[in-house]
Amino acid sequence: MQTRSVLIVLFDGVQSLDVTGPLEVFSGGGAAYTVTTASPGGAPVRASSGLRMLPDADLAEVGPVHTLVVPGGSGARRSGPELPPRLAELAAGAERVVSVCTGTFLLAEAGLLAGRRVTTHWRHSAALAARYPELTVDPEPIWVRDGRFFSSAGVTAGIDLSLALVEQDLGREAALAVARTLVVFLRRPGGQAQFSTQLSAQLAERDQVREVQRWITEHPEDDLSVQALARRAALSPRQFARVFTADVGVTPGRYVASARLEAARRRLEDSRDGVEQVARSCGYGSAEAMRRAFARTLSTTPADYRRRTR
């Protein structure tokens, strides 16, 4: 079995989960990976949470690596002048260059991402685009690939991306075994989006409304009109609409539209079903109705979305 070397860069102000998430995933791959951490001068670093981390090596002395992982954190947005040039040197010989969260800032500062499509934590997307206008910053996906460069969204998205890389290297079963060990999804329910429907909206306080939210997510193909959902909640349509909006923060109609779009995205990403079949299974009356929803919300077509995410 080919052994791939993975280098995770450490620096003061690093986000500890950006480090430990990928480290645990690749370490779970057993003999397929050797994982090393390194910092400037090999010195201990203090994570943004205050956690003290002891690296394996001096960053200046690390040789060529297969996969270079650059985590984020407050230190990534205010790094010293010595780190970006060393990252550029290491990236030149790496088969894969990976950023987690705001690690994208470091790779951009190293001059590695000009003209590329990238993502980062949604909170810092606008700042990244403003500081590095030569990048195409997409704030929505949990991770993005552009050639040999991979970028991921905030914090735990580094686990999603690392699992995808393990699946690419070793196959689905190996990646699934790692995901099960870590008790995480191989592919999170929200699909490629940083926010699933239930993360974007708030979870209702009332039991019957939470049950309706669950039903919508699990049955996007059903009748999800206000009248049907009100019957499930044992409320009148007017009372249900008022209670749902107050608890969830959006109207039932908007919540259903988001849930159906999310379900369609997931099926386009993970299945080989045709567009017409995906549309029917996600509650759209026709493929044209689903195309209109994609154009309105994502500014793309279902077919283009499938090509881009797969």
mmCIF file of C-alpha atoms in Angstrom:
data_model
loop_
_atom_site.group_PDB
_atom_site.id
_atom_site.type_symbol
_atom_site.label_atom_id
_atom_site.label_comp_id
_atom_site.label_asym_id
_atom_site.label_seq_id
_atom_site.Cartn_x
_atom_site.Cartn_y
_atom_site.Cartn_z
ATOM 1 C CA MET A 1 0.000 0.000 0.000
ATOM 2 C CA GLN A 2 1.284 3.460 -0.904
ATOM 3 C CA THR A 3 2.071 5.600 2.137
ATOM 4 C CA ARG A 4 1.231 9.283 1.736
ATOM 5 C CA SER A 5 2.969 11.886 3.865
ATOM 6 C CA VAL A 6 0.706 14.533 5.387
ATOM 7 C CA LEU A 7 2.164 17.714 6.877
ATOM 8 C CA ILE A 8 -0.027 19.896 9.108
ATOM 9 C CA VAL A 9 1.378 23.374 9.704
ATOM 10 C CA LEU A 10 1.254 24.900 13.203
ATOM 11 C CA PHE A 11 1.604 28.556 14.192
ATOM 12 C CA ASP A 12 0.565 30.814 17.048
ATOM 13 C CA GLY A 13 -3.134 31.585 16.918
ATOM 14 C CA VAL A 14 -4.019 28.392 15.029
ATOM 15 C CA GLN A 15 -7.537 26.980 15.481
ATOM 16 C CA SER A 16 -6.969 23.710 17.350
ATOM 17 C CA LEU A 17 -9.862 21.835 15.680
ATOM 18 C CA ASP A 18 -8.490 22.778 12.249
ATOM 19 C CA VAL A 19 -5.409 20.804 13.281
ATOM 20 C CA THR A 20 -6.849 17.898 15.242
ATOM 21 C CA GLY A 21 -9.782 17.204 12.899
ATOM 22 C CA PRO A 22 -7.667 16.385 9.812
ATOM 23 C CA LEU A 23 -5.014 14.777 12.033
ATOM 24 C CA GLU A 24 -7.530 12.305 13.477
ATOM 25 C CA VAL A 25 -8.972 11.515 10.041
ATOM 26 C CA PHE A 26 -5.633 10.823 8.364
ATOM 27 C CA SER A 27 -4.320 8.973 11.408
ATOM 28 C CA GLY A 28 -7.427 6.787 11.157
ATOM 29 C CA GLY A 29 -6.185 5.720 7.719
ATOM 30 C CA GLY A 30 -3.528 3.604 9.410
ATOM 31 C CA ALA A 31 -0.414 2.714 7.424
ATOM 32 C CA ALA A 32 -1.708 4.614 4.376
ATOM 33 C CA TYR A 33 -0.585 7.907 5.929
ATOM 34 C CA THR A 34 2.266 9.332 7.961
ATOM 35 C CA VAL A 35 1.177 12.548 9.663
ATOM 36 C CA THR A 36 3.652 15.186 10.834
ATOM 37 C CA THR A 37 3.076 18.550 12.480
ATOM 38 C CA ALA A 38 5.628 21.337 12.095
ATOM 39 C CA SER A 39 5.957 24.955 13.172
ATOM 40 C CA PRO A 40 8.436 27.763 12.425
ATOM 41 C CA GLY A 41 11.591 26.862 14.347
ATOM 42 C CA GLY A 42 9.899 23.746 15.707
ATOM 43 C CA ALA A 43 8.710 25.853 18.642
ATOM 44 C CA PRO A 44 5.570 25.084 20.670
ATOM 45 C CA VAL A 45 2.579 27.163 19.599
ATOM 46 C CA ARG A 46 -0.438 28.519 21.426
ATOM 47 C CA ALA A 47 -3.766 27.867 19.718
ATOM 48 C CA SER A 48 -6.460 30.546 19.577
ATOM 49 C CA SER A 49 -8.255 28.719 22.404
ATOM 50 C CA GLY A 50 -5.138 28.844 24.579
ATOM 51 C CA LEU A 51 -4.220 25.192 24.024
ATOM 52 C CA ARG A 52 -0.447 24.649 23.870
ATOM 53 C CA MET A 53 0.651 22.415 20.994
ATOM 54 C CA LEU A 54 4.057 20.759 20.580
ATOM 55 C CA PRO A 55 5.028 20.135 16.917
ATOM 56 C CA ASP A 56 6.973 17.165 15.623
ATOM 57 C CA ALA A 57 9.414 19.167 13.521
ATOM 58 C CA ASP A 58 10.854 22.488 12.410
ATOM 59 C CA LEU A 59 8.958 23.704 9.351
ATOM 60 C CA ALA A 60 12.227 24.788 7.730
ATOM 61 C CA GLU A 61 13.613 21.248 7.887
ATOM 62 C CA VAL A 62 10.626 19.279 6.597
ATOM 63 C CA GLY A 63 11.176 17.597 3.252
ATOM 64 C CA PRO A 64 8.740 17.153 0.329
ATOM 65 C CA VAL A 65 5.249 16.002 1.313
ATOM 66 C CA HIS A 66 2.315 14.457 -0.502
ATOM 67 C CA THR A 67 -0.419 16.497 1.221
ATOM 68 C CA LEU A 68 0.175 19.911 2.781
ATOM 69 C CA VAL A 69 -2.529 20.973 5.252
ATOM 70 C CA VAL A 70 -2.696 24.634 6.308
ATOM 71 C CA PRO A 71 -5.177 25.229 9.151
ATOM 72 C CA GLY A 72 -6.845 28.508 10.008
ATOM 73 C CA GLY A 73 -7.345 30.558 13.134
ATOM 74 C CA SER A 74 -6.722 34.167 14.103
ATOM 75 C CA GLY A 75 -2.999 33.663 13.442
ATOM 76 C CA ALA A 76 -3.665 32.811 9.800
ATOM 77 C CA ARG A 77 -5.010 36.311 9.138
ATOM 78 C CA ARG A 78 -2.015 38.082 10.715
ATOM 79 C CA SER A 79 0.923 35.781 10.048
ATOM 80 C CA GLY A 80 4.529 36.948 10.087
ATOM 81 C CA PRO A 81 6.516 37.421 6.865
ATOM 82 C CA GLU A 82 8.421 34.133 7.123
ATOM 83 C CA LEU A 83 5.509 31.687 6.920
ATOM 84 C CA PRO A 84 3.963 32.349 3.449
ATOM 85 C CA PRO A 85 7.265 31.917 1.509
ATOM 86 C CA ARG A 86 7.921 28.586 3.238
ATOM 87 C CA LEU A 87 4.387 27.441 2.430
ATOM 88 C CA ALA A 88 4.991 28.344 -1.222
ATOM 89 C CA GLU A 89 8.148 26.193 -1.220
ATOM 90 C CA LEU A 90 6.387 23.203 0.330
ATOM 91 C CA ALA A 91 3.351 23.589 -1.920
ATOM 92 C CA ALA A 92 5.537 23.498 -5.025
ATOM 93 C CA GLY A 93 6.445 19.879 -4.331
ATOM 94 C CA ALA A 94 3.128 18.691 -2.870
ATOM 95 C CA GLU A 95 0.568 16.683 -4.800
ATOM 96 C CA ARG A 96 -2.251 18.232 -2.750
ATOM 97 C CA VAL A 97 -2.449 21.556 -0.957
ATOM 98 C CA VAL A 98 -5.280 21.844 1.562
ATOM 99 C CA SER A 99 -6.509 24.805 3.575
ATOM 100 C CA VAL A 100 -8.936 24.562 6.475
ATOM 101 C CA CYS A 101 -11.117 27.551 7.373
ATOM 102 C CA THR A 102 -9.055 30.772 7.240
ATOM 103 C CA GLY A 103 -5.937 28.861 6.242
ATOM 104 C CA THR A 104 -7.004 30.098 2.795
ATOM 105 C CA PHE A 105 -5.623 33.507 3.803
ATOM 106 C CA LEU A 106 -2.150 32.009 4.265
ATOM 107 C CA LEU A 107 -2.186 30.240 0.914
ATOM 108 C CA ALA A 108 -3.416 33.418 -0.781
ATOM 109 C CA GLU A 109 -0.673 35.440 0.928
ATOM 110 C CA ALA A 110 1.835 32.889 -0.380
ATOM 111 C CA GLY A 111 0.648 33.660 -3.930
ATOM 112 C CA LEU A 112 -0.704 30.170 -4.510
ATOM 113 C CA LEU A 113 -4.365 30.833 -5.239
ATOM 114 C CA ALA A 114 -4.464 33.569 -7.883
ATOM 115 C CA GLY A 115 -7.240 32.881 -10.380
ATOM 116 C CA ARG A 116 -8.571 29.949 -8.357
ATOM 117 C CA ARG A 117 -11.992 29.238 -6.862
ATOM 118 C CA VAL A 118 -11.812 28.839 -3.084
ATOM 119 C CA THR A 119 -13.937 28.867 0.036
ATOM 120 C CA THR A 120 -13.400 29.715 3.679
ATOM 121 C CA HIS A 121 -15.464 30.256 6.817
ATOM 122 C CA TRP A 122 -18.584 32.178 5.786
ATOM 123 C CA ARG A 123 -17.816 34.891 8.334
ATOM 124 C CA HIS A 124 -14.496 35.734 6.651
ATOM 125 C CA SER A 125 -15.447 35.267 2.987
ATOM 126 C CA ALA A 126 -15.986 38.957 2.288
ATOM 127 C CA ALA A 127 -12.683 39.894 3.923
ATOM 128 C CA LEU A 128 -10.844 37.249 1.894
ATOM 129 C CA ALA A 129 -12.378 38.480 -1.368
ATOM 130 C CA ALA A 130 -11.560 42.099 -0.516
ATOM 131 C CA ARG A 131 -7.953 41.387 0.458
ATOM 132 C CA TYR A 132 -7.256 39.086 -2.482
ATOM 133 C CA PRO A 133 -9.432 40.190 -5.418
ATOM 134 C CA GLU A 134 -7.604 37.772 -7.731
ATOM 135 C CA LEU A 135 -9.439 34.893 -6.004
ATOM 136 C CA THR A 136 -12.967 33.698 -6.743
ATOM 137 C CA VAL A 137 -14.396 33.253 -3.241
ATOM 138 C CA ASP A 138 -17.482 31.048 -2.909
ATOM 139 C CA PRO A 139 -18.856 31.406 0.648
ATOM 140 C CA GLU A 140 -21.361 28.575 0.396
ATOM 141 C CA PRO A 141 -19.697 25.134 -0.056
ATOM 142 C CA ILE A 142 -18.156 23.194 2.813
ATOM 143 C CA TRP A 143 -15.184 22.496 0.563
ATOM 144 C CA VAL A 144 -13.953 23.303 -2.920
ATOM 145 C CA ARG A 145 -11.420 21.707 -5.244
ATOM 146 C CA ASP A 146 -9.539 23.645 -7.913
ATOM 147 C CA GLY A 147 -6.862 21.454 -9.452
ATOM 148 C CA ARG A 148 -4.549 20.217 -6.698
ATOM 149 C CA PHE A 149 -5.732 22.929 -4.322
ATOM 150 C CA PHE A 150 -8.495 22.174 -1.821
ATOM 151 C CA SER A 151 -10.100 24.692 0.535
ATOM 152 C CA SER A 152 -12.709 24.092 3.209
ATOM 153 C CA ALA A 153 -15.099 26.131 5.288
ATOM 154 C CA GLY A 154 -15.050 26.693 9.029
ATOM 155 C CA VAL A 155 -13.569 24.368 11.621
ATOM 156 C CA THR A 156 -15.331 20.970 11.337
ATOM 157 C CA ALA A 157 -15.472 21.301 7.538
ATOM 158 C CA GLY A 158 -11.811 20.274 7.662
ATOM 159 C CA ILE A 159 -13.028 16.850 8.780
ATOM 160 C CA ASP A 160 -15.453 16.671 5.831
ATOM 161 C CA LEU A 161 -12.670 17.522 3.387
ATOM 162 C CA SER A 162 -10.170 15.134 4.977
ATOM 163 C CA LEU A 163 -12.716 12.287 4.788
ATOM 164 C CA ALA A 164 -13.271 13.100 1.116
ATOM 165 C CA LEU A 165 -9.512 12.864 0.516
ATOM 166 C CA VAL A 166 -9.326 9.524 2.329
ATOM 167 C CA GLU A 167 -12.219 8.290 0.191
ATOM 168 C CA GLN A 168 -10.364 9.474 -2.915
ATOM 169 C CA ASP A 169 -7.198 7.657 -1.806
ATOM 170 C CA LEU A 170 -8.519 4.480 -0.202
ATOM 171 C CA GLY A 171 -12.143 4.096 -1.268
ATOM 172 C CA ARG A 172 -15.528 4.604 0.322
ATOM 173 C CA GLU A 173 -15.363 1.726 2.807
ATOM 174 C CA ALA A 174 -12.090 2.930 4.324
ATOM 175 C CA ALA A 175 -13.395 6.488 4.633
ATOM 176 C CA LEU A 176 -16.666 5.234 6.117
ATOM 177 C CA ALA A 177 -14.726 3.211 8.715
ATOM 178 C CA VAL A 178 -12.852 6.361 9.775
ATOM 179 C CA ALA A 179 -16.099 8.364 9.917
ATOM 180 C CA ARG A 180 -17.740 5.704 12.083
ATOM 181 C CA THR A 181 -14.782 5.682 14.465
ATOM 182 C CA LEU A 182 -15.028 9.452 14.846
ATOM 183 C CA VAL A 183 -18.851 9.269 15.046
ATOM 184 C CA VAL A 184 -19.325 11.770 12.221
ATOM 185 C CA PHE A 185 -21.096 11.676 8.872
ATOM 186 C CA LEU A 186 -19.065 10.619 5.857
ATOM 187 C CA ARG A 187 -21.166 13.231 4.098
ATOM 188 C CA ARG A 188 -23.037 15.575 6.396
ATOM 189 C CA PRO A 189 -26.825 15.884 5.923
ATOM 190 C CA GLY A 190 -26.497 19.402 4.535
ATOM 191 C CA GLY A 191 -24.556 18.113 1.556
ATOM 192 C CA GLN A 192 -22.086 20.576 0.111
ATOM 193 C CA ALA A 193 -23.599 23.632 1.819
ATOM 194 C CA GLN A 194 -22.037 25.293 4.863
ATOM 195 C CA PHE A 195 -25.537 25.615 6.310
ATOM 196 C CA SER A 196 -28.164 22.896 6.196
ATOM 197 C CA THR A 197 -31.788 23.974 6.419
ATOM 198 C CA GLN A 198 -31.934 23.247 10.149
ATOM 199 C CA LEU A 199 -28.705 25.159 10.779
ATOM 200 C CA SER A 200 -29.820 28.164 8.743
ATOM 201 C CA ALA A 201 -33.144 28.305 10.566
ATOM 202 C CA GLN A 202 -33.567 27.771 14.269
ATOM 203 C CA LEU A 203 -34.871 24.582 15.810
ATOM 204 C CA ALA A 204 -38.367 25.121 17.165
ATOM 205 C CA GLU A 205 -39.127 25.151 20.894
ATOM 206 C CA ARG A 206 -42.505 23.419 20.539
ATOM 207 C CA ASP A 207 -42.427 19.640 20.170
ATOM 208 C CA GLN A 208 -45.064 19.508 17.450
ATOM 209 C CA VAL A 209 -43.233 22.105 15.338
ATOM 210 C CA ARG A 210 -39.905 20.267 15.735
ATOM 211 C CA GLU A 211 -41.674 17.104 14.570
ATOM 212 C CA VAL A 212 -42.930 18.969 11.500
ATOM 213 C CA GLN A 213 -39.387 20.176 10.776
ATOM 214 C CA ARG A 214 -38.136 16.597 10.943
ATOM 215 C CA TRP A 215 -40.971 15.411 8.681
ATOM 216 C CA ILE A 216 -40.203 18.078 6.076
ATOM 217 C CA THR A 217 -36.520 17.109 5.985
ATOM 218 C CA GLU A 218 -37.230 13.381 5.696
ATOM 219 C CA HIS A 219 -40.182 13.582 3.264
ATOM 220 C CA PRO A 220 -39.518 16.381 0.739
ATOM 221 C CA GLU A 221 -41.624 14.540 -1.863
ATOM 222 C CA ASP A 222 -44.817 14.646 0.254
ATOM 223 C CA ASP A 223 -47.585 17.213 0.349
ATOM 224 C CA LEU A 224 -45.932 19.942 2.421
ATOM 225 C CA SER A 225 -48.593 22.604 2.097
ATOM 226 C CA VAL A 226 -49.477 24.652 5.165
ATOM 227 C CA GLN A 227 -52.751 22.765 5.423
ATOM 228 C CA ALA A 228 -51.045 19.347 5.415
ATOM 229 C CA LEU A 229 -48.357 20.407 7.872
ATOM 230 C CA ALA A 230 -50.939 22.010 10.155
ATOM 231 C CA ARG A 231 -52.829 18.720 10.326
ATOM 232 C CA ARG A 232 -49.615 16.959 11.336
ATOM 233 C CA ALA A 233 -49.077 19.523 14.099
ATOM 234 C CA ALA A 234 -52.743 19.315 15.176
ATOM 235 C CA LEU A 235 -53.184 23.057 14.674
ATOM 236 C CA SER A 236 -55.335 25.183 12.417
ATOM 237 C CA PRO A 237 -53.504 26.414 9.279
ATOM 238 C CA ARG A 238 -53.519 30.011 10.507
ATOM 239 C CA GLN A 239 -52.300 29.083 13.985
ATOM 240 C CA PHE A 240 -49.659 26.717 12.568
ATOM 241 C CA ALA A 241 -48.255 29.344 10.199
ATOM 242 C CA ARG A 242 -48.027 31.864 13.034
ATOM 243 C CA VAL A 243 -46.439 29.427 15.509
ATOM 244 C CA PHE A 244 -44.008 27.980 12.959
ATOM 245 C CA THR A 245 -42.775 31.397 11.852
ATOM 246 C CA ALA A 246 -42.359 32.570 15.444
ATOM 247 C CA ASP A 247 -40.441 29.436 16.481
ATOM 248 C CA VAL A 248 -38.314 28.853 13.376
ATOM 249 C CA GLY A 249 -37.735 32.393 12.139
ATOM 250 C CA VAL A 250 -38.981 31.747 8.582
ATOM 251 C CA THR A 251 -42.382 30.950 7.100
ATOM 252 C CA PRO A 252 -43.367 27.315 6.454
ATOM 253 C CA GLY A 253 -43.201 27.952 2.715
ATOM 254 C CA ARG A 254 -39.623 29.248 2.842
ATOM 255 C CA TYR A 255 -38.549 26.392 5.107
ATOM 256 C CA VAL A 256 -40.050 23.808 2.747
ATOM 257 C CA ALA A 257 -38.381 25.462 -0.271
ATOM 258 C CA SER A 258 -34.984 25.353 1.477
ATOM 259 C CA ALA A 259 -35.454 21.731 2.552
ATOM 260 C CA ARG A 260 -36.408 20.628 -0.959
ATOM 261 C CA LEU A 261 -33.492 22.468 -2.516
ATOM 262 C CA GLU A 262 -31.141 20.891 0.020
ATOM 263 C CA ALA A 263 -32.521 17.419 -0.693
ATOM 264 C CA ALA A 264 -32.135 17.964 -4.439
ATOM 265 C CA ARG A 265 -28.555 19.127 -4.018
ATOM 266 C CA ARG A 266 -27.709 16.075 -1.922
ATOM 267 C CA ARG A 267 -29.173 13.692 -4.506
ATOM 268 C CA LEU A 268 -27.399 15.425 -7.363
ATOM 269 C CA GLU A 269 -24.137 15.115 -5.423
ATOM 270 C CA ASP A 270 -24.522 11.506 -4.278
ATOM 271 C CA SER A 271 -26.700 9.688 -6.833
ATOM 272 C CA ARG A 272 -26.744 9.066 -10.560
ATOM 273 C CA ASP A 273 -30.484 9.747 -10.855
ATOM 274 C CA GLY A 274 -31.536 11.907 -13.761
ATOM 275 C CA VAL A 275 -32.675 15.492 -13.214
ATOM 276 C CA GLU A 276 -36.331 14.576 -13.794
ATOM 277 C CA GLN A 277 -36.148 11.755 -11.245
ATOM 278 C CA VAL A 278 -34.401 13.969 -8.678
ATOM 279 C CA ALA A 279 -37.052 16.653 -9.185
ATOM 280 C CA ARG A 280 -39.919 14.217 -8.549
ATOM 281 C CA SER A 281 -38.246 12.640 -5.510
ATOM 282 C CA CYS A 282 -37.705 16.046 -3.917
ATOM 283 C CA GLY A 283 -41.237 17.353 -4.317
ATOM 284 C CA TYR A 284 -40.843 19.531 -7.405
ATOM 285 C CA GLY A 285 -43.676 19.227 -9.858
ATOM 286 C CA SER A 286 -41.281 19.062 -12.788
ATOM 287 C CA ALA A 287 -37.629 19.339 -13.734
ATOM 288 C CA GLU A 288 -38.361 22.864 -14.940
ATOM 289 C CA ALA A 289 -39.641 23.857 -11.482
ATOM 290 C CA MET A 290 -36.437 22.531 -9.934
ATOM 291 C CA ARG A 291 -34.339 24.392 -12.520
ATOM 292 C CA ARG A 292 -36.122 27.617 -11.622
ATOM 293 C CA ALA A 293 -35.408 27.027 -7.914
ATOM 294 C CA PHE A 294 -31.704 26.419 -8.620
ATOM 295 C CA ALA A 295 -31.470 29.500 -10.843
ATOM 296 C CA ARG A 296 -33.243 31.695 -8.283
ATOM 297 C CA THR A 297 -31.237 30.545 -5.260
ATOM 298 C CA LEU A 298 -27.896 29.268 -6.589
ATOM 299 C CA SER A 299 -27.612 31.047 -9.945
ATOM 300 C CA THR A 300 -26.920 27.748 -11.714
ATOM 301 C CA THR A 301 -28.741 24.787 -13.224
ATOM 302 C CA PRO A 302 -29.067 21.332 -11.622
ATOM 303 C CA ALA A 303 -26.853 19.828 -14.340
ATOM 304 C CA ASP A 304 -24.129 22.446 -13.828
ATOM 305 C CA TYR A 305 -24.379 22.015 -10.052
ATOM 306 C CA ARG A 306 -23.852 18.266 -10.402
ATOM 307 C CA ARG A 307 -20.807 18.758 -12.641
ATOM 308 C CA ARG A 308 -19.288 21.301 -10.257
ATOM 309 C CA THR A 309 -19.752 19.324 -7.061
ATOM 310 C CA ARG A 310 -18.806 15.926 -8.470
#
